JSON list of C-alpha atoms in Angstrom, two decimals:
[
{"chain": "C", "resi": 1, "resn": "MET", "atom": "CA", "xyz": [-12.04, 39.84, -18.51]},
{"chain": "C", "resi": 2, "resn": "SER", "atom": "CA", "xyz": [-13.02, 36.88, -16.09]},
{"chain": "C", "resi": 3, "resn": "LEU", "atom": "CA", "xyz": [-10.71, 34.67, -14.34]},
{"chain": "C", "resi": 4, "resn": "PRO", "atom": "CA", "xyz": [-11.09, 31.77, -15.87]},
{"chain": "C", "resi": 5, "resn": "ARG", "atom": "CA", "xyz": [-10.67, 33.64, -19.38]},
{"chain": "C", "resi": 6, "resn": "ARG", "atom": "CA", "xyz": [-7.22, 35.09, -17.57]},
{"chain": "C", "resi": 7, "resn": "THR", "atom": "CA", "xyz": [-6.61, 31.65, -16.58]},
{"chain": "C", "resi": 8, "resn": "ALA", "atom": "CA", "xyz": [-6.68, 30.19, -20.04]},
{"chain": "C", "resi": 9, "resn": "ALA", "atom": "CA", "xyz": [-4.73, 33.19, -21.36]},
{"chain": "C", "resi": 10, "resn": "LEU", "atom": "CA", "xyz": [-1.84, 32.56, -18.91]},
{"chain": "C", "resi": 11, "resn": "ALA", "atom": "CA", "xyz": [-1.95, 28.96, -19.97]},
{"chain": "C", "resi": 12, "resn": "GLY", "atom": "CA", "xyz": [-1.64, 30.12, -23.67]},
{"chain": "C", "resi": 13, "resn": "VAL", "atom": "CA", "xyz": [1.21, 32.57, -22.53]},
{"chain": "C", "resi": 14, "resn": "PHE", "atom": "CA", "xyz": [3.11, 29.84, -20.77]},
{"chain": "C", "resi": 15, "resn": "TYR", "atom": "CA", "xyz": [2.67, 27.42, -24.43]},
{"chain": "C", "resi": 16, "resn": "LEU", "atom": "CA", "xyz": [4.37, 30.10, -26.11]},
{"chain": "C", "resi": 17, "resn": "LEU", "atom": "CA", "xyz": [7.24, 30.56, -23.33]},
{"chain": "C", "resi": 18, "resn": "THR", "atom": "CA", "xyz": [7.84, 26.81, -23.80]},
{"chain": "C", "resi": 19, "resn": "HIS", "atom": "CA", "xyz": [8.46, 27.15, -27.15]},
{"chain": "C", "resi": 20, "resn": "VAL", "atom": "CA", "xyz": [11.02, 29.61, -27.21]},
{"chain": "C", "resi": 21, "resn": "THR", "atom": "CA", "xyz": [13.10, 28.41, -24.28]},
{"chain": "C", "resi": 22, "resn": "SER", "atom": "CA", "xyz": [13.17, 24.86, -25.93]},
{"chain": "C", "resi": 23, "resn": "VAL", "atom": "CA", "xyz": [14.43, 25.85, -29.18]},
{"chain": "C", "resi": 24, "resn": "ALA", "atom": "CA", "xyz": [17.04, 28.37, -27.80]},
{"chain": "C", "resi": 25, "resn": "ALA", "atom": "CA", "xyz": [17.98, 25.81, -25.18]},
{"chain": "C", "resi": 26, "resn": "VAL", "atom": "CA", "xyz": [18.56, 23.36, -28.14]},
{"chain": "C", "resi": 27, "resn": "VAL", "atom": "CA", "xyz": [20.34, 26.05, -30.45]},
{"chain": "C", "resi": 28, "resn": "LEU", "atom": "CA", "xyz": [22.90, 26.98, -27.15]},
{"chain": "C", "resi": 29, "resn": "TYR", "atom": "CA", "xyz": [23.70, 23.40, -26.43]},
{"chain": "C", "resi": 30, "resn": "GLY", "atom": "CA", "xyz": [24.90, 23.33, -30.11]},
{"chain": "C", "resi": 31, "resn": "PRO", "atom": "CA", "xyz": [28.13, 20.71, -30.23]},
{"chain": "C", "resi": 32, "resn": "VAL", "atom": "CA", "xyz": [27.13, 19.10, -26.67]},
{"chain": "C", "resi": 33, "resn": "VAL", "atom": "CA", "xyz": [25.42, 16.33, -28.87]},
{"chain": "C", "resi": 34, "resn": "THR", "atom": "CA", "xyz": [26.83, 16.59, -32.51]},
{"chain": "C", "resi": 35, "resn": "ASP", "atom": "CA", "xyz": [30.48, 17.54, -31.99]},
{"chain": "C", "resi": 36, "resn": "ASP", "atom": "CA", "xyz": [32.66, 15.01, -30.40]},
{"chain": "C", "resi": 37, "resn": "ALA", "atom": "CA", "xyz": [35.75, 17.63, -30.01]},
{"chain": "C", "resi": 38, "resn": "TRP", "atom": "CA", "xyz": [33.64, 19.85, -27.94]},
{"chain": "C", "resi": 39, "resn": "LEU", "atom": "CA", "xyz": [34.03, 17.94, -25.09]},
{"chain": "C", "resi": 40, "resn": "ALA", "atom": "CA", "xyz": [37.88, 18.71, -25.05]},
{"chain": "C", "resi": 41, "resn": "GLY", "atom": "CA", "xyz": [37.47, 22.00, -26.42]},
{"chain": "C", "resi": 42, "resn": "PRO", "atom": "CA", "xyz": [39.47, 25.04, -25.00]},
{"chain": "C", "resi": 43, "resn": "ASP", "atom": "CA", "xyz": [36.51, 27.37, -25.16]},
{"chain": "C", "resi": 44, "resn": "GLY", "atom": "CA", "xyz": [33.98, 28.36, -22.32]},
{"chain": "C", "resi": 45, "resn": "GLY", "atom": "CA", "xyz": [30.78, 26.59, -21.52]},
{"chain": "C", "resi": 46, "resn": "GLY", "atom": "CA", "xyz": [28.83, 29.68, -21.04]},
{"chain": "C", "resi": 47, "resn": "PRO", "atom": "CA", "xyz": [26.42, 29.09, -23.90]},
{"chain": "C", "resi": 48, "resn": "GLN", "atom": "CA", "xyz": [25.64, 25.63, -22.71]},
{"chain": "C", "resi": 49, "resn": "LEU", "atom": "CA", "xyz": [25.00, 26.99, -19.10]},
{"chain": "C", "resi": 50, "resn": "LEU", "atom": "CA", "xyz": [22.61, 29.36, -20.66]},
{"chain": "C", "resi": 51, "resn": "GLY", "atom": "CA", "xyz": [20.99, 26.81, -22.47]},
{"chain": "C", "resi": 52, "resn": "ALA", "atom": "CA", "xyz": [20.68, 24.68, -18.99]},
{"chain": "C", "resi": 53, "resn": "LEU", "atom": "CA", "xyz": [19.15, 27.87, -17.32]},
{"chain": "C", "resi": 54, "resn": "LEU", "atom": "CA", "xyz": [16.60, 28.50, -20.39]},
{"chain": "C", "resi": 55, "resn": "ASP", "atom": "CA", "xyz": [15.80, 24.70, -19.46]},
{"chain": "C", "resi": 56, "resn": "ILE", "atom": "CA", "xyz": [15.00, 25.21, -16.06]},
{"chain": "C", "resi": 57, "resn": "VAL", "atom": "CA", "xyz": [12.41, 28.14, -16.85]},
{"chain": "C", "resi": 58, "resn": "LEU", "atom": "CA", "xyz": [11.07, 25.62, -19.83]},
{"chain": "C", "resi": 59, "resn": "ALA", "atom": "CA", "xyz": [10.32, 22.96, -16.98]},
{"chain": "C", "resi": 60, "resn": "VAL", "atom": "CA", "xyz": [8.58, 26.09, -14.83]},
{"chain": "C", "resi": 61, "resn": "ALA", "atom": "CA", "xyz": [6.48, 27.10, -18.17]},
{"chain": "C", "resi": 62, "resn": "VAL", "atom": "CA", "xyz": [5.69, 23.20, -18.93]},
{"chain": "C", "resi": 63, "resn": "VAL", "atom": "CA", "xyz": [4.06, 22.90, -15.42]},
{"chain": "C", "resi": 64, "resn": "GLY", "atom": "CA", "xyz": [2.37, 26.09, -15.80]},
{"chain": "C", "resi": 65, "resn": "THR", "atom": "CA", "xyz": [0.55, 24.96, -18.63]},
{"chain": "C", "resi": 66, "resn": "ALA", "atom": "CA", "xyz": [-0.95, 22.44, -16.74]},
{"chain": "C", "resi": 67, "resn": "LEU", "atom": "CA", "xyz": [-1.72, 24.18, -13.73]},
{"chain": "C", "resi": 68, "resn": "CYS", "atom": "CA", "xyz": [-3.69, 26.77, -15.39]},
{"chain": "C", "resi": 69, "resn": "LEU", "atom": "CA", "xyz": [-5.69, 24.06, -17.45]},
{"chain": "C", "resi": 70, "resn": "LEU", "atom": "CA", "xyz": [-6.30, 22.26, -14.60]},
{"chain": "C", "resi": 71, "resn": "PRO", "atom": "CA", "xyz": [-9.03, 24.59, -12.83]},
{"chain": "C", "resi": 72, "resn": "LEU", "atom": "CA", "xyz": [-10.64, 24.86, -15.92]},
{"chain": "C", "resi": 73, "resn": "LEU", "atom": "CA", "xyz": [-10.95, 20.85, -16.99]},
{"chain": "C", "resi": 74, "resn": "ARG", "atom": "CA", "xyz": [-11.27, 19.54, -13.69]},
{"chain": "C", "resi": 75, "resn": "THR", "atom": "CA", "xyz": [-15.00, 19.70, -13.42]},
{"chain": "C", "resi": 76, "resn": "HIS", "atom": "CA", "xyz": [-15.57, 18.29, -16.98]},
{"chain": "C", "resi": 77, "resn": "ALA", "atom": "CA", "xyz": [-12.45, 16.25, -17.08]},
{"chain": "C", "resi": 78, "resn": "PRO", "atom": "CA", "xyz": [-11.94, 14.76, -13.44]},
{"chain": "C", "resi": 79, "resn": "LEU", "atom": "CA", "xyz": [-9.40, 12.14, -14.98]},
{"chain": "C", "resi": 80, "resn": "GLY", "atom": "CA", "xyz": [-8.11, 13.99, -18.02]},
{"chain": "C", "resi": 81, "resn": "GLY", "atom": "CA", "xyz": [-6.97, 17.54, -15.94]},
{"chain": "C", "resi": 82, "resn": "PRO", "atom": "CA", "xyz": [-4.96, 15.90, -13.26]},
{"chain": "C", "resi": 83, "resn": "ALA", "atom": "CA", "xyz": [-3.60, 13.33, -15.84]},
{"chain": "C", "resi": 84, "resn": "TYR", "atom": "CA", "xyz": [-2.31, 15.90, -17.83]},
{"chain": "C", "resi": 85, "resn": "LEU", "atom": "CA", "xyz": [-1.07, 17.73, -15.02]},
{"chain": "C", "resi": 86, "resn": "VAL", "atom": "CA", "xyz": [1.11, 14.55, -13.72]},
{"chain": "C", "resi": 87, "resn": "LEU", "atom": "CA", "xyz": [2.46, 14.25, -17.20]},
{"chain": "C", "resi": 88, "resn": "ARG", "atom": "CA", "xyz": [3.45, 17.71, -17.68]},
{"chain": "C", "resi": 89, "resn": "GLY", "atom": "CA", "xyz": [5.04, 17.43, -14.50]},
{"chain": "C", "resi": 90, "resn": "LEU", "atom": "CA", "xyz": [6.56, 14.10, -15.17]},
{"chain": "C", "resi": 91, "resn": "GLU", "atom": "CA", "xyz": [8.05, 15.94, -18.63]},
{"chain": "C", "resi": 92, "resn": "ALA", "atom": "CA", "xyz": [9.29, 18.97, -16.38]},
{"chain": "C", "resi": 93, "resn": "ALA", "atom": "CA", "xyz": [11.05, 16.26, -13.96]},
{"chain": "C", "resi": 94, "resn": "VAL", "atom": "CA", "xyz": [13.12, 14.74, -17.30]},
{"chain": "C", "resi": 95, "resn": "ILE", "atom": "CA", "xyz": [14.00, 18.40, -18.72]},
{"chain": "C", "resi": 96, "resn": "LEU", "atom": "CA", "xyz": [15.68, 19.31, -15.31]},
{"chain": "C", "resi": 97, "resn": "VAL", "atom": "CA", "xyz": [17.49, 15.78, -15.19]},
{"chain": "C", "resi": 98, "resn": "GLY", "atom": "CA", "xyz": [18.93, 17.05, -18.84]},
{"chain": "C", "resi": 99, "resn": "ALA", "atom": "CA", "xyz": [19.88, 20.45, -17.70]},
{"chain": "C", "resi": 100, "resn": "ALA", "atom": "CA", "xyz": [21.38, 19.20, -14.92]},
{"chain": "C", "resi": 101, "resn": "SER", "atom": "CA", "xyz": [23.52, 16.51, -16.89]},
{"chain": "C", "resi": 102, "resn": "VAL", "atom": "CA", "xyz": [24.54, 19.58, -19.13]},
{"chain": "C", "resi": 103, "resn": "ALA", "atom": "CA", "xyz": [25.88, 21.90, -16.25]},
{"chain": "C", "resi": 104, "resn": "ALA", "atom": "CA", "xyz": [28.03, 18.60, -14.75]},
{"chain": "C", "resi": 105, "resn": "LEU", "atom": "CA", "xyz": [29.03, 18.14, -18.11]},
{"chain": "C", "resi": 106, "resn": "VAL", "atom": "CA", "xyz": [30.40, 21.69, -18.39]},
{"chain": "C", "resi": 107, "resn": "SER", "atom": "CA", "xyz": [32.08, 21.35, -14.96]},
{"chain": "C", "resi": 108, "resn": "LEU", "atom": "CA", "xyz": [33.90, 18.55, -16.15]},
{"chain": "C", "resi": 109, "resn": "ARG", "atom": "CA", "xyz": [34.74, 20.16, -19.60]},
{"chain": "C", "resi": 110, "resn": "ASP", "atom": "CA", "xyz": [36.40, 23.35, -17.37]},
{"chain": "C", "resi": 111, "resn": "ALA", "atom": "CA", "xyz": [38.25, 20.55, -15.12]},
{"chain": "C", "resi": 112, "resn": "GLY", "atom": "CA", "xyz": [39.70, 18.89, -18.44]},
{"chain": "C", "resi": 113, "resn": "LEU", "atom": "CA", "xyz": [37.84, 15.65, -17.68]},
{"chain": "C", "resi": 114, "resn": "ALA", "atom": "CA", "xyz": [34.81, 15.56, -20.21]},
{"chain": "C", "resi": 115, "resn": "ASP", "atom": "CA", "xyz": [36.57, 13.95, -22.84]},
{"chain": "C", "resi": 116, "resn": "GLY", "atom": "CA", "xyz": [36.61, 10.80, -20.74]},
{"chain": "C", "resi": 117, "resn": "GLY", "atom": "CA", "xyz": [33.78, 8.23, -19.90]},
{"chain": "C", "resi": 118, "resn": "ALA", "atom": "CA", "xyz": [32.04, 10.34, -17.42]},
{"chain": "C", "resi": 119, "resn": "GLY", "atom": "CA", "xyz": [31.59, 13.13, -20.14]},
{"chain": "C", "resi": 120, "resn": "VAL", "atom": "CA", "xyz": [30.53, 10.93, -22.74]},
{"chain": "C", "resi": 121, "resn": "ALA", "atom": "CA", "xyz": [27.71, 9.37, -20.37]},
{"chain": "C", "resi": 122, "resn": "LEU", "atom": "CA", "xyz": [26.42, 12.66, -19.16]},
{"chain": "C", "resi": 123, "resn": "ARG", "atom": "CA", "xyz": [25.96, 13.64, -23.08]},
{"chain": "C", "resi": 124, "resn": "GLU", "atom": "CA", "xyz": [24.27, 10.29, -23.52]},
{"chain": "C", "resi": 125, "resn": "LEU", "atom": "CA", "xyz": [21.93, 10.73, -20.13]},
{"chain": "C", "resi": 126, "resn": "TYR", "atom": "CA", "xyz": [21.40, 14.56, -22.17]},
{"chain": "C", "resi": 127, "resn": "SER", "atom": "CA", "xyz": [20.36, 12.70, -25.22]},
{"chain": "C", "resi": 128, "resn": "ALA", "atom": "CA", "xyz": [17.94, 10.40, -23.46]},
{"chain": "C", "resi": 129, "resn": "THR", "atom": "CA", "xyz": [16.19, 12.78, -21.47]},
{"chain": "C", "resi": 130, "resn": "PHE", "atom": "CA", "xyz": [15.48, 14.74, -24.96]},
{"chain": "C", "resi": 131, "resn": "LEU", "atom": "CA", "xyz": [14.41, 11.56, -26.32]},
{"chain": "C", "resi": 132, "resn": "VAL", "atom": "CA", "xyz": [12.22, 10.94, -23.32]},
{"chain": "C", "resi": 133, "resn": "GLY", "atom": "CA", "xyz": [10.85, 13.95, -22.34]},
{"chain": "C", "resi": 134, "resn": "ALA", "atom": "CA", "xyz": [10.34, 15.96, -25.74]},
{"chain": "C", "resi": 135, "resn": "GLY", "atom": "CA", "xyz": [9.25, 12.74, -27.36]},
{"chain": "C", "resi": 136, "resn": "LEU", "atom": "CA", "xyz": [7.73, 10.08, -25.41]},
{"chain": "C", "resi": 137, "resn": "VAL", "atom": "CA", "xyz": [5.77, 11.95, -22.56]},
{"chain": "C", "resi": 138, "resn": "VAL", "atom": "CA", "xyz": [4.77, 14.22, -25.18]},
{"chain": "C", "resi": 139, "resn": "GLY", "atom": "CA", "xyz": [3.57, 12.00, -27.21]},
{"chain": "C", "resi": 140, "resn": "VAL", "atom": "CA", "xyz": [1.12, 10.79, -24.40]},
{"chain": "C", "resi": 141, "resn": "HIS", "atom": "CA", "xyz": [0.01, 14.10, -22.65]},
{"chain": "C", "resi": 142, "resn": "THR", "atom": "CA", "xyz": [-0.54, 15.51, -25.81]},
{"chain": "C", "resi": 143, "resn": "VAL", "atom": "CA", "xyz": [-3.20, 12.74, -26.49]},
{"chain": "C", "resi": 144, "resn": "VAL", "atom": "CA", "xyz": [-4.82, 13.31, -22.99]},
{"chain": "C", "resi": 145, "resn": "LEU", "atom": "CA", "xyz": [-5.13, 17.02, -23.48]},
{"chain": "C", "resi": 146, "resn": "ALA", "atom": "CA", "xyz": [-6.45, 16.63, -27.31]},
{"chain": "C", "resi": 147, "resn": "VAL", "atom": "CA", "xyz": [-8.88, 14.07, -26.40]},
{"chain": "C", "resi": 148, "resn": "VAL", "atom": "CA", "xyz": [-10.31, 16.12, -23.61]},
{"chain": "C", "resi": 149, "resn": "LEU", "atom": "CA", "xyz": [-10.80, 19.24, -25.86]},
{"chain": "C", "resi": 150, "resn": "TRP", "atom": "CA", "xyz": [-12.28, 16.99, -28.45]},
{"chain": "C", "resi": 151, "resn": "ARG", "atom": "CA", "xyz": [-14.94, 15.69, -25.97]},
{"chain": "C", "resi": 152, "resn": "LEU", "atom": "CA", "xyz": [-15.87, 19.07, -24.86]},
{"chain": "C", "resi": 153, "resn": "ARG", "atom": "CA", "xyz": [-15.33, 20.68, -28.09]},
{"chain": "C", "resi": 154, "resn": "ALA", "atom": "CA", "xyz": [-13.55, 23.62, -26.49]},
{"chain": "C", "resi": 155, "resn": "VAL", "atom": "CA", "xyz": [-11.72, 24.65, -29.10]},
{"chain": "C", "resi": 156, "resn": "PRO", "atom": "CA", "xyz": [-12.00, 24.35, -32.74]},
{"chain": "C", "resi": 157, "resn": "ARG", "atom": "CA", "xyz": [-11.83, 20.59, -33.70]},
{"chain": "C", "resi": 158, "resn": "TRP", "atom": "CA", "xyz": [-9.08, 20.50, -36.02]},
{"chain": "C", "resi": 159, "resn": "ILE", "atom": "CA", "xyz": [-6.71, 21.49, -32.96]},
{"chain": "C", "resi": 160, "resn": "PRO", "atom": "CA", "xyz": [-7.14, 18.43, -31.33]},
{"chain": "C", "resi": 161, "resn": "VAL", "atom": "CA", "xyz": [-7.00, 16.51, -34.34]},
{"chain": "C", "resi": 162, "resn": "LEU", "atom": "CA", "xyz": [-3.51, 17.97, -35.30]},
{"chain": "C", "resi": 163, "resn": "GLY", "atom": "CA", "xyz": [-2.30, 17.05, -31.36]},
{"chain": "C", "resi": 164, "resn": "VAL", "atom": "CA", "xyz": [-3.40, 13.29, -32.19]},
{"chain": "C", "resi": 165, "resn": "VAL", "atom": "CA", "xyz": [-1.91, 13.00, -35.22]},
{"chain": "C", "resi": 166, "resn": "GLY", "atom": "CA", "xyz": [1.09, 14.75, -34.02]},
{"chain": "C", "resi": 167, "resn": "SER", "atom": "CA", "xyz": [1.34, 12.81, -31.09]},
{"chain": "C", "resi": 168, "resn": "ALA", "atom": "CA", "xyz": [1.35, 9.61, -33.04]},
{"chain": "C", "resi": 169, "resn": "LEU", "atom": "CA", "xyz": [4.31, 11.06, -35.67]},
{"chain": "C", "resi": 170, "resn": "VAL", "atom": "CA", "xyz": [6.33, 12.03, -32.62]},
{"chain": "C", "resi": 171, "resn": "THR", "atom": "CA", "xyz": [6.19, 8.97, -30.45]},
{"chain": "C", "resi": 172, "resn": "ALA", "atom": "CA", "xyz": [6.78, 6.86, -33.64]},
{"chain": "C", "resi": 173, "resn": "SER", "atom": "CA", "xyz": [10.03, 8.90, -34.94]},
{"chain": "C", "resi": 174, "resn": "ASN", "atom": "CA", "xyz": [11.32, 8.93, -31.11]},
{"chain": "C", "resi": 175, "resn": "LEU", "atom": "CA", "xyz": [10.37, 4.92, -30.99]},
{"chain": "C", "resi": 176, "resn": "THR", "atom": "CA", "xyz": [12.73, 4.52, -34.00]},
{"chain": "C", "resi": 177, "resn": "VAL", "atom": "CA", "xyz": [15.83, 6.25, -32.37]},
{"chain": "C", "resi": 178, "resn": "MET", "atom": "CA", "xyz": [15.14, 4.43, -29.12]},
{"chain": "C", "resi": 179, "resn": "PHE", "atom": "CA", "xyz": [15.44, 1.11, -30.77]},
{"chain": "C", "resi": 180, "resn": "GLY", "atom": "CA", "xyz": [18.20, 2.03, -33.15]},
{"chain": "C", "resi": 181, "resn": "LEU", "atom": "CA", "xyz": [16.19, 2.28, -36.21]},
{"chain": "C", "resi": 182, "resn": "ALA", "atom": "CA", "xyz": [16.85, 5.52, -37.13]},
{"chain": "C", "resi": 183, "resn": "ASP", "atom": "CA", "xyz": [19.31, 8.15, -36.26]},
{"chain": "C", "resi": 184, "resn": "GLU", "atom": "CA", "xyz": [19.00, 11.03, -33.69]},
{"chain": "C", "resi": 185, "resn": "VAL", "atom": "CA", "xyz": [19.08, 13.99, -36.33]},
{"chain": "C", "resi": 186, "resn": "THR", "atom": "CA", "xyz": [17.12, 13.29, -39.67]},
{"chain": "C", "resi": 187, "resn": "THR", "atom": "CA", "xyz": [14.98, 15.33, -41.88]},
{"chain": "C", "resi": 188, "resn": "ALA", "atom": "CA", "xyz": [12.20, 12.58, -41.31]},
{"chain": "C", "resi": 189, "resn": "ARG", "atom": "CA", "xyz": [12.48, 13.20, -37.58]},
{"chain": "C", "resi": 190, "resn": "SER", "atom": "CA", "xyz": [12.01, 16.94, -38.28]},
{"chain": "C", "resi": 191, "resn": "LEU", "atom": "CA", "xyz": [9.04, 16.73, -40.48]},
{"chain": "C", "resi": 192, "resn": "ALA", "atom": "CA", "xyz": [7.31, 14.44, -38.13]},
{"chain": "C", "resi": 193, "resn": "ALA", "atom": "CA", "xyz": [7.27, 17.02, -35.11]},
{"chain": "C", "resi": 194, "resn": "ILE", "atom": "CA", "xyz": [5.96, 19.86, -37.45]},
{"chain": "C", "resi": 195, "resn": "PRO", "atom": "CA", "xyz": [2.36, 18.53, -36.58]},
{"chain": "C", "resi": 196, "resn": "ILE", "atom": "CA", "xyz": [2.92, 18.62, -32.94]},
{"chain": "C", "resi": 197, "resn": "PHE", "atom": "CA", "xyz": [4.54, 22.27, -33.06]},
{"chain": "C", "resi": 198, "resn": "LEU", "atom": "CA", "xyz": [1.20, 23.43, -34.94]},
{"chain": "C", "resi": 199, "resn": "TRP", "atom": "CA", "xyz": [-0.98, 21.86, -32.27]},
{"chain": "C", "resi": 200, "resn": "GLU", "atom": "CA", "xyz": [0.80, 23.77, -29.62]},
{"chain": "C", "resi": 201, "resn": "ILE", "atom": "CA", "xyz": [1.08, 27.04, -31.45]},
{"chain": "C", "resi": 202, "resn": "SER", "atom": "CA", "xyz": [-2.69, 26.98, -32.45]},
{"chain": "C", "resi": 203, "resn": "LEU", "atom": "CA", "xyz": [-3.83, 26.12, -29.00]},
{"chain": "C", "resi": 204, "resn": "ALA", "atom": "CA", "xyz": [-1.43, 28.76, -27.46]},
{"chain": "C", "resi": 205, "resn": "ILE", "atom": "CA", "xyz": [-2.87, 31.21, -29.68]},
{"chain": "C", "resi": 206, "resn": "THR", "atom": "CA", "xyz": [-6.64, 29.75, -29.03]},
{"chain": "C", "resi": 207, "resn": "LEU", "atom": "CA", "xyz": [-6.10, 30.03, -25.54]},
{"chain": "C", "resi": 208, "resn": "ILE", "atom": "CA", "xyz": [-5.00, 33.70, -25.68]},
{"chain": "C", "resi": 209, "resn": "VAL", "atom": "CA", "xyz": [-7.54, 35.07, -27.92]},
{"chain": "C", "resi": 210, "resn": "ARG", "atom": "CA", "xyz": [-10.59, 33.56, -27.01]},
{"chain": "C", "resi": 211, "resn": "GLY", "atom": "CA", "xyz": [-9.95, 31.13, -24.22]},
{"chain": "C", "resi": 212, "resn": "LEU", "atom": "CA", "xyz": [-12.11, 27.71, -23.79]},
{"chain": "C", "resi": 213, "resn": "ARG", "atom": "CA", "xyz": [-15.41, 27.23, -24.82]},
{"chain": "C", "resi": 214, "resn": "LEU", "atom": "CA", "xyz": [-16.56, 24.78, -21.79]},
{"chain": "C", "resi": 215, "resn": "PRO", "atom": "CA", "xyz": [-20.03, 23.58, -21.30]},
{"chain": "C", "resi": 216, "resn": "ALA", "atom": "CA", "xyz": [-22.09, 25.36, -18.64]},
{"chain": "C", "resi": 217, "resn": "PRO", "atom": "CA", "xyz": [-21.91, 23.75, -14.96]},
{"chain": "C", "resi": 218, "resn": "THR", "atom": "CA", "xyz": [-24.46, 20.92, -14.57]},
{"chain": "C", "resi": 219, "resn": "GLY", "atom": "CA", "xyz": [-27.43, 22.33, -12.89]},
{"chain": "C", "resi": 220, "resn": "ALA", "atom": "CA", "xyz": [-27.20, 25.81, -13.90]},
{"chain": "C", "resi": 221, "resn": "PRO", "atom": "CA", "xyz": [-28.59, 25.79, -17.64]},
{"chain": "C", "resi": 222, "resn": "GLU", "atom": "CA", "xyz": [-29.51, 29.69, -17.19]},
{"chain": "C", "resi": 223, "resn": "LYS", "atom": "CA", "xyz": [-25.61, 30.35, -17.55]},
{"chain": "C", "resi": 224, "resn": "ALA", "atom": "CA", "xyz": [-23.82, 30.71, -20.59]},
{"chain": "C", "resi": 225, "resn": "ALA", "atom": "CA", "xyz": [-22.34, 27.86, -22.22]},
{"chain": "C", "resi": 226, "resn": "VAL", "atom": "CA", "xyz": [-18.91, 29.43, -22.86]},
{"chain": "C", "resi": 227, "resn": "ALA", "atom": "CA", "xyz": [-17.93, 29.27, -19.14]},
{"chain": "C", "resi": 228, "resn": "ALA", "atom": "CA", "xyz": [-14.01, 29.83, -19.83]},
{"chain": "C", "resi": 229, "resn": "ALA", "atom": "CA", "xyz": [-14.39, 32.67, -22.51]},
{"chain": "C", "resi": 230, "resn": "ALA", "atom": "CA", "xyz": [-16.43, 35.37, -21.31]}
]
């Protein structure tokens, strides 16, 4: 297996890791967002701290996807590749802020102070980071990568189409929450997230199984056009 092929496969593994860690973290956070009584509850905050740890792993995996794709796309997409890395880095930074806010909230709760203004503020900060990171920033960098992959025909074309559709739906649903037009947890928002979930899963599987089908470098027509799938 060539280096580009291994790099693409590693990017796919990072994509799958982002899904495992993000879903697990949300489950572990649980009552932090949905239960007001949790702020003054007596039980320990172990699950929430584990969720914060998983969010740290998530942030690393998020950056890992872009770092792996950058050397594969840089020649063919000199703007799109670096732009995707920057946006993924921004997403990771927002995720880390959310993890830090939960860790601080658990500390306040252990001290019996979480049911005051500071605790509520930290909880709202976490909710805001989830809205901005997993909602708005993801929508932007998904379009960037989907357009690059579509233009290069690097993956089956239905995958970037799924990405663009998913990006539009996720961005719209999160904007409705930001402007107070919808609640944070609704069936419509859950359904709107399905296409972008399928985009990332299908892209991850494609990267692992076959890699990227990139054009041959300019000036090297004798080389195979499958630059990253050899």
